[in-house]
């Protein structure tokens, strides 16, 4: 049985998550979607606003999914899968998790990637963050959690563009600098081409070199930069580098995505993708997307030093080279 | 190596300096929480690898920077946050 895709919709309070989800479920292409909604507060309301079959909407109440109900999330997803297998719910083809506006998506992504009860059955498809065009810039200034939501997303959806222009108020530029590789889509009252939301982390277009040419950016404690290397890296270098970064950078590393030219696999770049210290197994492309064959590693972090990471990468590769030669 | 070590000290919030000496590198730190302020010396070891010395005492022998940084963090910043690489069960494809 192939793994079911699961996506996470995150975004700050009032940024349009529920509206987007509600419209999404009205799209015939997505009618076979099961939804898990997490609400922060004693009484959940969002599920009443989402138009779908009740049996396929599950509530997680009593806390924020990222900190207090992570186990519940895993159990709920497991229950959904069991009910699907037993035929007690309409067969669904996708799960969408809507987080609270205050949630840090990283622990949710970690649970989906690593929990052994569900990781074989579910495939993390995409992390989608909504950002309000009218209030988004102020929210990014005032709430670090919203910066993290935008930084961790695979896809950013700017909402309420009918009442504010994200290009005019600087939000568009800010999001581009914060998360250059994430496509930026717009939605008015939740209306958009929903198929573009679910292209997932694995998508060649995400590795378009132009996305990585953004200058180093720092705002609100979050900095984004790209490590580049013209010479191929040994596979061992990559493994040691990731191990070292995970060990020492901890929660300061928000996201790392890369396209790596590996000595042992010429012509077939490796795609690496991690959220904090949790990484997907590398995927291998059949060929380079274009003529640019340099290694590019995009880092979104809370204050990590780009030059330090670049020096570290070079030092490790020198060591691996020396071991290979001696 | 000097820039990697000084960057690591900044990452761990350790106040100190890295200087290049005839035999290798010397790390001095001024962290009052660490009792022994004797500088650490990092000396290359043939054919490759590193020795960590404090005064005449050898504290560790490392084949590469991974083990070296791990020991230096334990010596200089035992309370610094440490992580562990986890490879998830799911492939990207």
PDB file of N, CA and C in Angstrom, chain B residues 18-89:
ATOM      1  N   UNK B  18      40.903  32.222  19.931  1.00  0.00           N
ATOM      2  CA  UNK B  18      41.676  31.136  19.310  1.00  0.00           C
ATOM      3  C   UNK B  18      42.904  31.781  18.684  1.00  0.00           C
ATOM      4  N   UNK B  19      44.076  31.313  19.075  1.00  0.00           N
ATOM      5  CA  UNK B  19      45.295  31.859  18.473  1.00  0.00           C
ATOM      6  C   UNK B  19      46.098  30.734  17.833  1.00  0.00           C
ATOM      7  N   UNK B  20      46.806  31.123  16.778  1.00  0.00           N
ATOM      8  CA  UNK B  20      47.621  30.127  16.067  1.00  0.00           C
ATOM      9  C   UNK B  20      49.014  30.144  16.688  1.00  0.00           C
ATOM     10  N   UNK B  21      49.495  28.972  17.096  1.00  0.00           N
ATOM     11  CA  UNK B  21      50.844  28.885  17.678  1.00  0.00           C
ATOM     12  C   UNK B  21      51.704  27.992  16.798  1.00  0.00           C
ATOM     13  N   UNK B  22      52.953  27.841  17.191  1.00  0.00           N
ATOM     14  CA  UNK B  22      53.884  27.040  16.383  1.00  0.00           C
ATOM     15  C   UNK B  22      53.435  25.587  16.291  1.00  0.00           C
ATOM     16  N   UNK B  23      52.816  25.093  17.348  1.00  0.00           N
ATOM     17  CA  UNK B  23      52.474  23.665  17.350  1.00  0.00           C
ATOM     18  C   UNK B  23      51.027  23.391  16.950  1.00  0.00           C
ATOM     19  N   UNK B  24      50.248  24.424  16.831  1.00  0.00           N
ATOM     20  CA  UNK B  24      48.847  24.186  16.486  1.00  0.00           C
ATOM     21  C   UNK B  24      47.992  25.387  16.834  1.00  0.00           C
ATOM     22  N   UNK B  25      46.923  25.135  17.586  1.00  0.00           N
ATOM     23  CA  UNK B  25      46.015  26.216  17.957  1.00  0.00           C
ATOM     24  C   UNK B  25      45.852  26.240  19.469  1.00  0.00           C
ATOM     25  N   UNK B  26      45.637  27.429  19.998  1.00  0.00           N
ATOM     26  CA  UNK B  26      45.458  27.544  21.438  1.00  0.00           C
ATOM     27  C   UNK B  26      44.129  28.235  21.724  1.00  0.00           C
ATOM     28  N   UNK B  27      43.336  27.610  22.560  1.00  0.00           N
ATOM     29  CA  UNK B  27      42.027  28.170  22.921  1.00  0.00           C
ATOM     30  C   UNK B  27      42.098  28.691  24.347  1.00  0.00           C
ATOM     31  N   UNK B  28      41.903  29.991  24.486  1.00  0.00           N
ATOM     32  CA  UNK B  28      41.785  30.530  25.840  1.00  0.00           C
ATOM     33  C   UNK B  28      40.340  30.948  26.048  1.00  0.00           C
ATOM     34  N   UNK B  29      39.854  30.737  27.245  1.00  0.00           N
ATOM     35  CA  UNK B  29      38.473  31.131  27.507  1.00  0.00           C
ATOM     36  C   UNK B  29      38.404  31.781  28.874  1.00  0.00           C
ATOM     37  N   UNK B  30      37.378  32.566  29.041  1.00  0.00           N
ATOM     38  CA  UNK B  30      37.260  33.328  30.294  1.00  0.00           C
ATOM     39  C   UNK B  30      35.942  33.012  30.978  1.00  0.00           C
ATOM     40  N   UNK B  31      35.433  31.829  30.705  1.00  0.00           N
ATOM     41  CA  UNK B  31      34.142  31.462  31.286  1.00  0.00           C
ATOM     42  C   UNK B  31      34.340  31.088  32.757  1.00  0.00           C
ATOM     43  N   UNK B  32      33.774  31.897  33.636  1.00  0.00           N
ATOM     44  CA  UNK B  32      33.967  31.678  35.071  1.00  0.00           C
ATOM     45  C   UNK B  32      33.369  30.358  35.550  1.00  0.00           C
ATOM     46  N   UNK B  33      32.420  29.839  34.769  1.00  0.00           N
ATOM     47  CA  UNK B  33      31.770  28.581  35.181  1.00  0.00           C
ATOM     48  C   UNK B  33      32.713  27.385  34.992  1.00  0.00           C
ATOM     49  N   UNK B  34      33.709  27.552  34.133  1.00  0.00           N
ATOM     50  CA  UNK B  34      34.672  26.468  33.913  1.00  0.00           C
ATOM     51  C   UNK B  34      35.838  26.691  34.871  1.00  0.00           C
ATOM     52  N   UNK B  35      36.057  25.723  35.752  1.00  0.00           N
ATOM     53  CA  UNK B  35      37.053  25.883  36.812  1.00  0.00           C
ATOM     54  C   UNK B  35      38.470  26.072  36.265  1.00  0.00           C
ATOM     55  N   UNK B  36      38.838  25.239  35.327  1.00  0.00           N
ATOM     56  CA  UNK B  36      40.225  25.243  34.860  1.00  0.00           C
ATOM     57  C   UNK B  36      40.364  26.170  33.653  1.00  0.00           C
ATOM     58  N   UNK B  37      41.048  27.286  33.848  1.00  0.00           N
ATOM     59  CA  UNK B  37      41.189  28.260  32.769  1.00  0.00           C
ATOM     60  C   UNK B  37      42.471  28.054  31.954  1.00  0.00           C
ATOM     61  N   UNK B  38      43.172  26.949  32.216  1.00  0.00           N
ATOM     62  CA  UNK B  38      44.368  26.650  31.416  1.00  0.00           C
ATOM     63  C   UNK B  38      43.960  26.519  29.949  1.00  0.00           C
ATOM     64  N   UNK B  39      44.669  27.202  29.053  1.00  0.00           N
ATOM     65  CA  UNK B  39      44.276  27.118  27.638  1.00  0.00           C
ATOM     66  C   UNK B  39      44.320  25.676  27.126  1.00  0.00           C
ATOM     67  N   UNK B  40      43.453  25.410  26.198  1.00  0.00           N
ATOM     68  CA  UNK B  40      43.472  24.105  25.516  1.00  0.00           C
ATOM     69  C   UNK B  40      44.322  24.252  24.261  1.00  0.00           C
ATOM     70  N   UNK B  41      45.107  23.237  23.970  1.00  0.00           N
ATOM     71  CA  UNK B  41      45.886  23.258  22.735  1.00  0.00           C
ATOM     72  C   UNK B  41      45.366  22.178  21.800  1.00  0.00           C
ATOM     73  N   UNK B  42      45.212  22.566  20.547  1.00  0.00           N
ATOM     74  CA  UNK B  42      44.737  21.639  19.522  1.00  0.00           C
ATOM     75  C   UNK B  42      45.911  21.423  18.563  1.00  0.00           C
ATOM     76  N   UNK B  43      46.419  20.215  18.546  1.00  0.00           N
ATOM     77  CA  UNK B  43      47.646  19.934  17.803  1.00  0.00           C
ATOM     78  C   UNK B  43      47.352  18.916  16.701  1.00  0.00           C
ATOM     79  N   UNK B  44      47.772  19.228  15.462  1.00  0.00           N
ATOM     80  CA  UNK B  44      47.550  18.249  14.384  1.00  0.00           C
ATOM     81  C   UNK B  44      48.314  16.955  14.665  1.00  0.00           C
ATOM     82  N   UNK B  45      47.723  15.860  14.247  1.00  0.00           N
ATOM     83  CA  UNK B  45      48.331  14.551  14.492  1.00  0.00           C
ATOM     84  C   UNK B  45      48.506  13.854  13.144  1.00  0.00           C
ATOM     85  N   UNK B  46      49.696  13.381  12.862  1.00  0.00           N
ATOM     86  CA  UNK B  46      49.958  12.736  11.573  1.00  0.00           C
ATOM     87  C   UNK B  46      49.375  11.312  11.571  1.00  0.00           C
ATOM     88  N   UNK B  47      48.891  10.772  10.456  1.00  0.00           N
ATOM     89  CA  UNK B  47      48.801  11.480   9.166  1.00  0.00           C
ATOM     90  C   UNK B  47      47.604  12.416   9.106  1.00  0.00           C
ATOM     91  N   UNK B  48      46.595  12.184   9.951  1.00  0.00           N
ATOM     92  CA  UNK B  48      45.509  13.147  10.041  1.00  0.00           C
ATOM     93  C   UNK B  48      44.822  12.983  11.392  1.00  0.00           C
ATOM     94  N   UNK B  49      44.183  14.045  11.826  1.00  0.00           N
ATOM     95  CA  UNK B  49      43.521  14.001  13.125  1.00  0.00           C
ATOM     96  C   UNK B  49      44.050  15.085  14.037  1.00  0.00           C
ATOM     97  N   UNK B  50      43.575  15.060  15.291  1.00  0.00           N
ATOM     98  CA  UNK B  50      43.875  16.141  16.218  1.00  0.00           C
ATOM     99  C   UNK B  50      44.056  15.598  17.631  1.00  0.00           C
ATOM    100  N   UNK B  51      44.974  16.223  18.352  1.00  0.00           N
ATOM    101  CA  UNK B  51      45.123  15.963  19.790  1.00  0.00           C
ATOM    102  C   UNK B  51      44.574  17.161  20.550  1.00  0.00           C
ATOM    103  N   UNK B  52      43.919  16.890  21.663  1.00  0.00           N
ATOM    104  CA  UNK B  52      43.469  17.980  22.545  1.00  0.00           C
ATOM    105  C   UNK B  52      44.298  17.877  23.832  1.00  0.00           C
ATOM    106  N   UNK B  53      44.999  18.947  24.149  1.00  0.00           N
ATOM    107  CA  UNK B  53      45.883  18.949  25.322  1.00  0.00           C
ATOM    108  C   UNK B  53      45.509  20.090  26.262  1.00  0.00           C
ATOM    109  N   UNK B  54      45.630  19.823  27.546  1.00  0.00           N
ATOM    110  CA  UNK B  54      45.539  20.924  28.527  1.00  0.00           C
ATOM    111  C   UNK B  54      46.816  20.818  29.352  1.00  0.00           C
ATOM    112  N   UNK B  55      47.694  21.810  29.194  1.00  0.00           N
ATOM    113  CA  UNK B  55      49.022  21.686  29.809  1.00  0.00           C
ATOM    114  C   UNK B  55      49.706  20.448  29.232  1.00  0.00           C
ATOM    115  N   UNK B  56      50.276  19.598  30.090  1.00  0.00           N
ATOM    116  CA  UNK B  56      50.951  18.406  29.583  1.00  0.00           C
ATOM    117  C   UNK B  56      49.989  17.234  29.359  1.00  0.00           C
ATOM    118  N   UNK B  57      48.762  17.410  29.791  1.00  0.00           N
ATOM    119  CA  UNK B  57      47.819  16.286  29.775  1.00  0.00           C
ATOM    120  C   UNK B  57      47.096  16.180  28.417  1.00  0.00           C
ATOM    121  N   UNK B  58      47.080  14.960  27.883  1.00  0.00           N
ATOM    122  CA  UNK B  58      46.317  14.733  26.650  1.00  0.00           C
ATOM    123  C   UNK B  58      44.876  14.399  27.033  1.00  0.00           C
ATOM    124  N   UNK B  59      43.961  15.221  26.575  1.00  0.00           N
ATOM    125  CA  UNK B  59      42.547  15.014  26.915  1.00  0.00           C
ATOM    126  C   UNK B  59      41.836  14.130  25.899  1.00  0.00           C
ATOM    127  N   UNK B  60      42.315  14.173  24.648  1.00  0.00           N
ATOM    128  CA  UNK B  60      41.619  13.386  23.640  1.00  0.00           C
ATOM    129  C   UNK B  60      42.386  13.308  22.337  1.00  0.00           C
ATOM    130  N   UNK B  61      42.074  12.277  21.568  1.00  0.00           N
ATOM    131  CA  UNK B  61      42.654  12.077  20.237  1.00  0.00           C
ATOM    132  C   UNK B  61      41.484  11.892  19.283  1.00  0.00           C
ATOM    133  N   UNK B  62      41.468  12.670  18.200  1.00  0.00           N
ATOM    134  CA  UNK B  62      40.312  12.632  17.305  1.00  0.00           C
ATOM    135  C   UNK B  62      40.742  12.493  15.855  1.00  0.00           C
ATOM    136  N   UNK B  63      39.995  11.688  15.126  1.00  0.00           N
ATOM    137  CA  UNK B  63      40.300  11.498  13.716  1.00  0.00           C
ATOM    138  C   UNK B  63      39.840  12.679  12.877  1.00  0.00           C
ATOM    139  N   UNK B  64      38.864  13.419  13.388  1.00  0.00           N
ATOM    140  CA  UNK B  64      38.339  14.521  12.588  1.00  0.00           C
ATOM    141  C   UNK B  64      37.646  15.558  13.435  1.00  0.00           C
ATOM    142  N   UNK B  65      37.101  16.545  12.744  1.00  0.00           N
ATOM    143  CA  UNK B  65      36.520  17.697  13.427  1.00  0.00           C
ATOM    144  C   UNK B  65      35.246  17.329  14.187  1.00  0.00           C
ATOM    145  N   UNK B  66      34.562  16.292  13.762  1.00  0.00           N
ATOM    146  CA  UNK B  66      33.316  15.899  14.441  1.00  0.00           C
ATOM    147  C   UNK B  66      33.586  15.567  15.912  1.00  0.00           C
ATOM    148  N   UNK B  67      34.527  14.675  16.140  1.00  0.00           N
ATOM    149  CA  UNK B  67      34.861  14.286  17.513  1.00  0.00           C
ATOM    150  C   UNK B  67      35.542  15.416  18.263  1.00  0.00           C
ATOM    151  N   UNK B  68      36.357  16.184  17.538  1.00  0.00           N
ATOM    152  CA  UNK B  68      37.070  17.295  18.174  1.00  0.00           C
ATOM    153  C   UNK B  68      36.085  18.326  18.735  1.00  0.00           C
ATOM    154  N   UNK B  69      35.141  18.724  17.922  1.00  0.00           N
ATOM    155  CA  UNK B  69      34.175  19.720  18.395  1.00  0.00           C
ATOM    156  C   UNK B  69      33.326  19.177  19.535  1.00  0.00           C
ATOM    157  N   UNK B  70      33.014  17.903  19.451  1.00  0.00           N
ATOM    158  CA  UNK B  70      32.202  17.297  20.526  1.00  0.00           C
ATOM    159  C   UNK B  70      32.959  17.399  21.854  1.00  0.00           C
ATOM    160  N   UNK B  71      34.255  17.078  21.830  1.00  0.00           N
ATOM    161  CA  UNK B  71      35.013  17.153  23.086  1.00  0.00           C
ATOM    162  C   UNK B  71      35.183  18.594  23.555  1.00  0.00           C
ATOM    163  N   UNK B  72      35.446  19.491  22.614  1.00  0.00           N
ATOM    164  CA  UNK B  72      35.636  20.889  23.013  1.00  0.00           C
ATOM    165  C   UNK B  72      34.365  21.465  23.635  1.00  0.00           C
ATOM    166  N   UNK B  73      33.226  21.066  23.093  1.00  0.00           N
ATOM    167  CA  UNK B  73      31.979  21.547  23.698  1.00  0.00           C
ATOM    168  C   UNK B  73      31.836  21.011  25.120  1.00  0.00           C
ATOM    169  N   UNK B  74      32.210  19.744  25.302  1.00  0.00           N
ATOM    170  CA  UNK B  74      32.115  19.173  26.652  1.00  0.00           C
ATOM    171  C   UNK B  74      33.066  19.879  27.617  1.00  0.00           C
ATOM    172  N   UNK B  75      34.243  20.264  27.107  1.00  0.00           N
ATOM    173  CA  UNK B  75      35.226  20.933  27.973  1.00  0.00           C
ATOM    174  C   UNK B  75      34.843  22.369  28.257  1.00  0.00           C
ATOM    175  N   UNK B  76      34.380  23.064  27.226  1.00  0.00           N
ATOM    176  CA  UNK B  76      34.196  24.513  27.345  1.00  0.00           C
ATOM    177  C   UNK B  76      32.758  24.939  27.602  1.00  0.00           C
ATOM    178  N   UNK B  77      31.830  24.141  27.145  1.00  0.00           N
ATOM    179  CA  UNK B  77      30.417  24.542  27.244  1.00  0.00           C
ATOM    180  C   UNK B  77      29.550  23.332  27.540  1.00  0.00           C
ATOM    181  N   UNK B  78      29.776  22.731  28.712  1.00  0.00           N
ATOM    182  CA  UNK B  78      29.042  21.486  28.993  1.00  0.00           C
ATOM    183  C   UNK B  78      27.525  21.669  29.032  1.00  0.00           C
ATOM    184  N   UNK B  79      27.090  22.925  29.221  1.00  0.00           N
ATOM    185  CA  UNK B  79      25.638  23.149  29.295  1.00  0.00           C
ATOM    186  C   UNK B  79      25.042  23.595  27.965  1.00  0.00           C
ATOM    187  N   UNK B  80      25.885  23.712  26.942  1.00  0.00           N
ATOM    188  CA  UNK B  80      25.355  24.145  25.640  1.00  0.00           C
ATOM    189  C   UNK B  80      24.388  23.095  25.107  1.00  0.00           C
ATOM    190  N   UNK B  81      23.375  23.594  24.426  1.00  0.00           N
ATOM    191  CA  UNK B  81      22.364  22.691  23.884  1.00  0.00           C
ATOM    192  C   UNK B  81      23.013  21.745  22.865  1.00  0.00           C
ATOM    193  N   UNK B  82      22.673  20.481  22.953  1.00  0.00           N
ATOM    194  CA  UNK B  82      23.196  19.535  21.976  1.00  0.00           C
ATOM    195  C   UNK B  82      22.046  18.798  21.310  1.00  0.00           C
ATOM    196  N   UNK B  83      22.229  18.512  20.052  1.00  0.00           N
ATOM    197  CA  UNK B  83      21.171  17.828  19.296  1.00  0.00           C
ATOM    198  C   UNK B  83      21.650  16.486  18.792  1.00  0.00           C
ATOM    199  N   UNK B  84      20.796  15.843  18.072  1.00  0.00           N
ATOM    200  CA  UNK B  84      21.142  14.530  17.517  1.00  0.00           C
ATOM    201  C   UNK B  84      20.467  14.430  16.152  1.00  0.00           C
ATOM    202  N   UNK B  85      21.248  14.050  15.168  1.00  0.00           N
ATOM    203  CA  UNK B  85      20.683  13.932  13.823  1.00  0.00           C
ATOM    204  C   UNK B  85      19.698  12.770  13.772  1.00  0.00           C
ATOM    205  N   UNK B  86      18.509  13.057  13.268  1.00  0.00           N
ATOM    206  CA  UNK B  86      17.508  12.002  13.084  1.00  0.00           C
ATOM    207  C   UNK B  86      17.152  11.966  11.602  1.00  0.00           C
ATOM    208  N   UNK B  87      17.253  10.791  11.024  1.00  0.00           N
ATOM    209  CA  UNK B  87      16.821  10.633   9.644  1.00  0.00           C
ATOM    210  C   UNK B  87      15.419  10.042   9.686  1.00  0.00           C
ATOM    211  N   UNK B  88      14.471  10.760   9.157  1.00  0.00           N
ATOM    212  CA  UNK B  88      13.076  10.313   9.186  1.00  0.00           C
ATOM    213  C   UNK B  88      12.864   9.068   8.344  1.00  0.00           C
ATOM    214  N   UNK B  89      11.703   8.465   8.542  1.00  0.00           N
ATOM    215  CA  UNK B  89      11.411   7.220   7.836  1.00  0.00           C
ATOM    216  C   UNK B  89      10.984   7.478   6.399  1.00  0.00           C
TER     217      UNK B  89
END
